[in-house]
Amino acid sequence: MTMIDVAEVCAWAREAGAIALRHFRTVQGQRKADNSIVTQADLEIEQMLRERIQQRYPHHAIIGEEQGGDVTGHEYIWALDPVDGTNAFAFGLPTWGISIGILRNSQPFLGVIYIPVSDDMYWNEAAAQAYWNGQPIRVSAATDYDGQDWITVSSYAHLDYDITFRGKTRSTGSTVAHCCYVAQGEFGWGAAGAGASLGCCGSHADCRSSRRAHYHTG
């Protein structure tokens, strides 16, 4: 089994965060074919991460938000989202993050998520404990919520699904930030980098269709 240096991956995430912060609140976004936004920071960060990974783990596959990738037949797959929450980033909001996920045999194996504006680093070590800035974290132990504790992964959840929940829902604009806040016990609900961390702190990601998410197919 390949040994992954978690500290090194965290260092790469911080390097990516430094690139993003250089562009923050000055960047101009462009629309992609799917109408989502891409910025120069997205492109620079993904290229940097690809170079680091290819040099250190040349036999691993990489798939990225901007450049895609061929992952067929690989045991280890690195899933990169250089700036998760690009709209928030482009609008000058602080809730966006760097997501580096590693899948082993199509299952979450290791995740590193960095939120640069608040300098919050989340990671897990090979399906073990999840951490926030070096401190172990767990999801909330509560089983009933009072209507104030829910956070939606998608800003379009109210359009995509027939939701009957009558309490408040919140969306900060970044899926990985949502998942980290859930992992930290801040919210009752909130995927590759985040999926690994959620699983290691006692939670998981489900689709609204009631089936468990499959990371290799989306």
PDB file of N, CA and C in Angstrom, residues 116-166:
ATOM      1  N   PRO A 116      -8.567  29.017   3.322  1.00  0.00           N
ATOM      2  CA  PRO A 116      -7.478  29.975   3.528  1.00  0.00           C
ATOM      3  C   PRO A 116      -7.845  31.221   4.327  1.00  0.00           C
ATOM      4  N   VAL A 117      -9.020  31.802   4.099  1.00  0.00           N
ATOM      5  CA  VAL A 117      -9.338  33.074   4.747  1.00  0.00           C
ATOM      6  C   VAL A 117      -9.345  32.935   6.267  1.00  0.00           C
ATOM      7  N   SER A 118      -9.857  31.814   6.772  1.00  0.00           N
ATOM      8  CA  SER A 118      -9.879  31.575   8.218  1.00  0.00           C
ATOM      9  C   SER A 118      -8.701  30.733   8.689  1.00  0.00           C
ATOM     10  N   ASP A 119      -7.842  30.319   7.749  1.00  0.00           N
ATOM     11  CA  ASP A 119      -6.669  29.491   8.042  1.00  0.00           C
ATOM     12  C   ASP A 119      -7.068  28.209   8.778  1.00  0.00           C
ATOM     13  N   ASP A 120      -8.121  27.570   8.304  1.00  0.00           N
ATOM     14  CA  ASP A 120      -8.595  26.315   8.890  1.00  0.00           C
ATOM     15  C   ASP A 120      -8.177  25.142   8.011  1.00  0.00           C
ATOM     16  N   MET A 121      -7.474  24.187   8.599  1.00  0.00           N
ATOM     17  CA  MET A 121      -7.017  22.993   7.888  1.00  0.00           C
ATOM     18  C   MET A 121      -7.725  21.769   8.461  1.00  0.00           C
ATOM     19  N   TYR A 122      -8.355  21.008   7.589  1.00  0.00           N
ATOM     20  CA  TYR A 122      -9.026  19.765   7.966  1.00  0.00           C
ATOM     21  C   TYR A 122      -8.359  18.618   7.224  1.00  0.00           C
ATOM     22  N   TRP A 123      -8.163  17.511   7.931  1.00  0.00           N
ATOM     23  CA  TRP A 123      -7.601  16.341   7.247  1.00  0.00           C
ATOM     24  C   TRP A 123      -7.915  15.074   8.024  1.00  0.00           C
ATOM     25  N   ASN A 124      -7.738  13.972   7.346  1.00  0.00           N
ATOM     26  CA  ASN A 124      -7.823  12.683   8.023  1.00  0.00           C
ATOM     27  C   ASN A 124      -6.624  11.845   7.600  1.00  0.00           C
ATOM     28  N   GLU A 125      -6.306  10.850   8.386  1.00  0.00           N
ATOM     29  CA  GLU A 125      -5.161   9.999   8.108  1.00  0.00           C
ATOM     30  C   GLU A 125      -5.623   8.573   7.849  1.00  0.00           C
ATOM     31  N   ALA A 126      -5.672   8.195   6.570  1.00  0.00           N
ATOM     32  CA  ALA A 126      -5.921   6.814   6.144  1.00  0.00           C
ATOM     33  C   ALA A 126      -7.058   6.150   6.906  1.00  0.00           C
ATOM     34  N   ALA A 127      -8.257   6.702   6.760  1.00  0.00           N
ATOM     35  CA  ALA A 127      -9.476   6.129   7.346  1.00  0.00           C
ATOM     36  C   ALA A 127      -9.417   6.040   8.869  1.00  0.00           C
ATOM     37  N   ALA A 128      -8.713   6.982   9.493  1.00  0.00           N
ATOM     38  CA  ALA A 128      -8.641   7.013  10.953  1.00  0.00           C
ATOM     39  C   ALA A 128      -9.353   8.270  11.453  1.00  0.00           C
ATOM     40  N   GLN A 129      -8.765   8.943  12.428  1.00  0.00           N
ATOM     41  CA  GLN A 129      -9.359  10.131  13.031  1.00  0.00           C
ATOM     42  C   GLN A 129      -9.296  11.320  12.067  1.00  0.00           C
ATOM     43  N   ALA A 130     -10.316  12.175  12.111  1.00  0.00           N
ATOM     44  CA  ALA A 130     -10.300  13.425  11.368  1.00  0.00           C
ATOM     45  C   ALA A 130      -9.867  14.553  12.297  1.00  0.00           C
ATOM     46  N   TYR A 131      -9.215  15.571  11.717  1.00  0.00           N
ATOM     47  CA  TYR A 131      -8.641  16.654  12.518  1.00  0.00           C
ATOM     48  C   TYR A 131      -8.995  18.018  11.942  1.00  0.00           C
ATOM     49  N   TRP A 132      -9.087  18.982  12.826  1.00  0.00           N
ATOM     50  CA  TRP A 132      -9.205  20.395  12.465  1.00  0.00           C
ATOM     51  C   TRP A 132      -8.087  21.136  13.182  1.00  0.00           C
ATOM     52  N   ASN A 133      -7.161  21.692  12.411  1.00  0.00           N
ATOM     53  CA  ASN A 133      -6.013  22.410  12.972  1.00  0.00           C
ATOM     54  C   ASN A 133      -5.319  21.616  14.074  1.00  0.00           C
ATOM     55  N   GLY A 134      -5.194  20.329  13.854  1.00  0.00           N
ATOM     56  CA  GLY A 134      -4.484  19.469  14.788  1.00  0.00           C
ATOM     57  C   GLY A 134      -5.322  18.890  15.906  1.00  0.00           C
ATOM     58  N   GLN A 135      -6.583  19.321  16.010  1.00  0.00           N
ATOM     59  CA  GLN A 135      -7.466  18.834  17.069  1.00  0.00           C
ATOM     60  C   GLN A 135      -8.446  17.809  16.504  1.00  0.00           C
ATOM     61  N   PRO A 136      -8.636  16.667  17.184  1.00  0.00           N
ATOM     62  CA  PRO A 136      -9.604  15.686  16.697  1.00  0.00           C
ATOM     63  C   PRO A 136     -11.021  16.240  16.709  1.00  0.00           C
ATOM     64  N   ILE A 137     -11.805  15.858  15.712  1.00  0.00           N
ATOM     65  CA  ILE A 137     -13.177  16.349  15.618  1.00  0.00           C
ATOM     66  C   ILE A 137     -14.138  15.187  15.414  1.00  0.00           C
ATOM     67  N   ARG A 138     -15.391  15.403  15.842  1.00  0.00           N
ATOM     68  CA  ARG A 138     -16.471  14.445  15.645  1.00  0.00           C
ATOM     69  C   ARG A 138     -17.736  15.217  15.286  1.00  0.00           C
ATOM     70  N   VAL A 139     -18.638  14.545  14.581  1.00  0.00           N
ATOM     71  CA  VAL A 139     -19.917  15.173  14.273  1.00  0.00           C
ATOM     72  C   VAL A 139     -20.733  15.319  15.551  1.00  0.00           C
ATOM     73  N   SER A 140     -21.749  16.157  15.483  1.00  0.00           N
ATOM     74  CA  SER A 140     -22.632  16.346  16.628  1.00  0.00           C
ATOM     75  C   SER A 140     -23.304  15.030  17.002  1.00  0.00           C
ATOM     76  N   ALA A 141     -23.454  14.798  18.305  1.00  0.00           N
ATOM     77  CA  ALA A 141     -24.102  13.575  18.788  1.00  0.00           C
ATOM     78  C   ALA A 141     -25.621  13.691  18.792  1.00  0.00           C
ATOM     79  N   ALA A 142     -26.133  14.870  18.500  1.00  0.00           N
ATOM     80  CA  ALA A 142     -27.583  15.069  18.534  1.00  0.00           C
ATOM     81  C   ALA A 142     -28.266  14.267  17.432  1.00  0.00           C
ATOM     82  N   THR A 143     -29.442  13.757  17.720  1.00  0.00           N
ATOM     83  CA  THR A 143     -30.227  13.022  16.726  1.00  0.00           C
ATOM     84  C   THR A 143     -31.458  13.795  16.285  1.00  0.00           C
ATOM     85  N   ASP A 144     -31.863  14.790  17.047  1.00  0.00           N
ATOM     86  CA  ASP A 144     -32.993  15.643  16.684  1.00  0.00           C
ATOM     87  C   ASP A 144     -32.506  17.085  16.629  1.00  0.00           C
ATOM     88  N   TYR A 145     -32.980  17.813  15.618  1.00  0.00           N
ATOM     89  CA  TYR A 145     -32.533  19.185  15.427  1.00  0.00           C
ATOM     90  C   TYR A 145     -33.729  20.126  15.489  1.00  0.00           C
ATOM     91  N   ASP A 146     -33.474  21.335  15.934  1.00  0.00           N
ATOM     92  CA  ASP A 146     -34.567  22.254  16.231  1.00  0.00           C
ATOM     93  C   ASP A 146     -34.942  23.151  15.062  1.00  0.00           C
ATOM     94  N   GLY A 147     -34.432  22.859  13.892  1.00  0.00           N
ATOM     95  CA  GLY A 147     -34.759  23.680  12.736  1.00  0.00           C
ATOM     96  C   GLY A 147     -33.763  24.785  12.484  1.00  0.00           C
ATOM     97  N   GLN A 148     -32.768  24.931  13.337  1.00  0.00           N
ATOM     98  CA  GLN A 148     -31.772  25.981  13.167  1.00  0.00           C
ATOM     99  C   GLN A 148     -30.406  25.416  12.771  1.00  0.00           C
ATOM    100  N   ASP A 149     -30.295  24.112  12.666  1.00  0.00           N
ATOM    101  CA  ASP A 149     -28.981  23.475  12.592  1.00  0.00           C
ATOM    102  C   ASP A 149     -28.669  22.820  11.253  1.00  0.00           C
ATOM    103  N   TRP A 150     -29.366  23.199  10.203  1.00  0.00           N
ATOM    104  CA  TRP A 150     -29.213  22.494   8.934  1.00  0.00           C
ATOM    105  C   TRP A 150     -28.513  23.377   7.908  1.00  0.00           C
ATOM    106  N   ILE A 151     -27.640  22.753   7.162  1.00  0.00           N
ATOM    107  CA  ILE A 151     -26.893  23.464   6.133  1.00  0.00           C
ATOM    108  C   ILE A 151     -26.975  22.646   4.851  1.00  0.00           C
ATOM    109  N   THR A 152     -27.262  23.290   3.738  1.00  0.00           N
ATOM    110  CA  THR A 152     -27.444  22.566   2.486  1.00  0.00           C
ATOM    111  C   THR A 152     -26.148  22.531   1.701  1.00  0.00           C
ATOM    112  N   VAL A 153     -25.891  21.405   1.046  1.00  0.00           N
ATOM    113  CA  VAL A 153     -24.686  21.290   0.234  1.00  0.00           C
ATOM    114  C   VAL A 153     -24.812  22.131  -1.021  1.00  0.00           C
ATOM    115  N   SER A 154     -25.959  22.121  -1.645  1.00  0.00           N
ATOM    116  CA  SER A 154     -26.139  22.806  -2.919  1.00  0.00           C
ATOM    117  C   SER A 154     -26.985  24.056  -2.759  1.00  0.00           C
ATOM    118  N   SER A 155     -26.562  25.125  -3.417  1.00  0.00           N
ATOM    119  CA  SER A 155     -27.362  26.344  -3.427  1.00  0.00           C
ATOM    120  C   SER A 155     -28.658  26.149  -4.202  1.00  0.00           C
ATOM    121  N   TYR A 156     -28.702  25.096  -5.022  1.00  0.00           N
ATOM    122  CA  TYR A 156     -29.877  24.816  -5.843  1.00  0.00           C
ATOM    123  C   TYR A 156     -30.755  23.723  -5.243  1.00  0.00           C
ATOM    124  N   ALA A 157     -30.520  23.367  -3.977  1.00  0.00           N
ATOM    125  CA  ALA A 157     -31.264  22.265  -3.365  1.00  0.00           C
ATOM    126  C   ALA A 157     -32.768  22.496  -3.431  1.00  0.00           C
ATOM    127  N   HIS A 158     -33.192  23.742  -3.268  1.00  0.00           N
ATOM    128  CA  HIS A 158     -34.629  24.034  -3.283  1.00  0.00           C
ATOM    129  C   HIS A 158     -35.228  23.866  -4.671  1.00  0.00           C
ATOM    130  N   LEU A 159     -34.391  23.884  -5.706  1.00  0.00           N
ATOM    131  CA  LEU A 159     -34.862  23.691  -7.071  1.00  0.00           C
ATOM    132  C   LEU A 159     -34.749  22.237  -7.509  1.00  0.00           C
ATOM    133  N   ASP A 160     -33.721  21.557  -7.014  1.00  0.00           N
ATOM    134  CA  ASP A 160     -33.438  20.197  -7.467  1.00  0.00           C
ATOM    135  C   ASP A 160     -34.282  19.139  -6.769  1.00  0.00           C
ATOM    136  N   TYR A 161     -34.738  19.423  -5.547  1.00  0.00           N
ATOM    137  CA  TYR A 161     -35.419  18.400  -4.761  1.00  0.00           C
ATOM    138  C   TYR A 161     -36.704  18.949  -4.144  1.00  0.00           C
ATOM    139  N   ASP A 162     -37.620  18.052  -3.886  1.00  0.00           N
ATOM    140  CA  ASP A 162     -38.858  18.394  -3.191  1.00  0.00           C
ATOM    141  C   ASP A 162     -38.593  18.297  -1.694  1.00  0.00           C
ATOM    142  N   ILE A 163     -38.218  19.402  -1.095  1.00  0.00           N
ATOM    143  CA  ILE A 163     -37.808  19.426   0.304  1.00  0.00           C
ATOM    144  C   ILE A 163     -38.953  19.947   1.164  1.00  0.00           C
ATOM    145  N   THR A 164     -39.316  19.185   2.183  1.00  0.00           N
ATOM    146  CA  THR A 164     -40.422  19.569   3.057  1.00  0.00           C
ATOM    147  C   THR A 164     -39.941  20.107   4.398  1.00  0.00           C
ATOM    148  N   PHE A 165     -38.620  20.169   4.597  1.00  0.00           N
ATOM    149  CA  PHE A 165     -38.058  20.686   5.846  1.00  0.00           C
ATOM    150  C   PHE A 165     -38.509  22.129   6.062  1.00  0.00           C
ATOM    151  N   ARG A 166     -39.074  22.429   7.238  1.00  0.00           N
ATOM    152  CA  ARG A 166     -39.672  23.739   7.487  1.00  0.00           C
ATOM    153  C   ARG A 166     -38.777  24.676   8.294  1.00  0.00           C
TER     154      ARG A 166
END
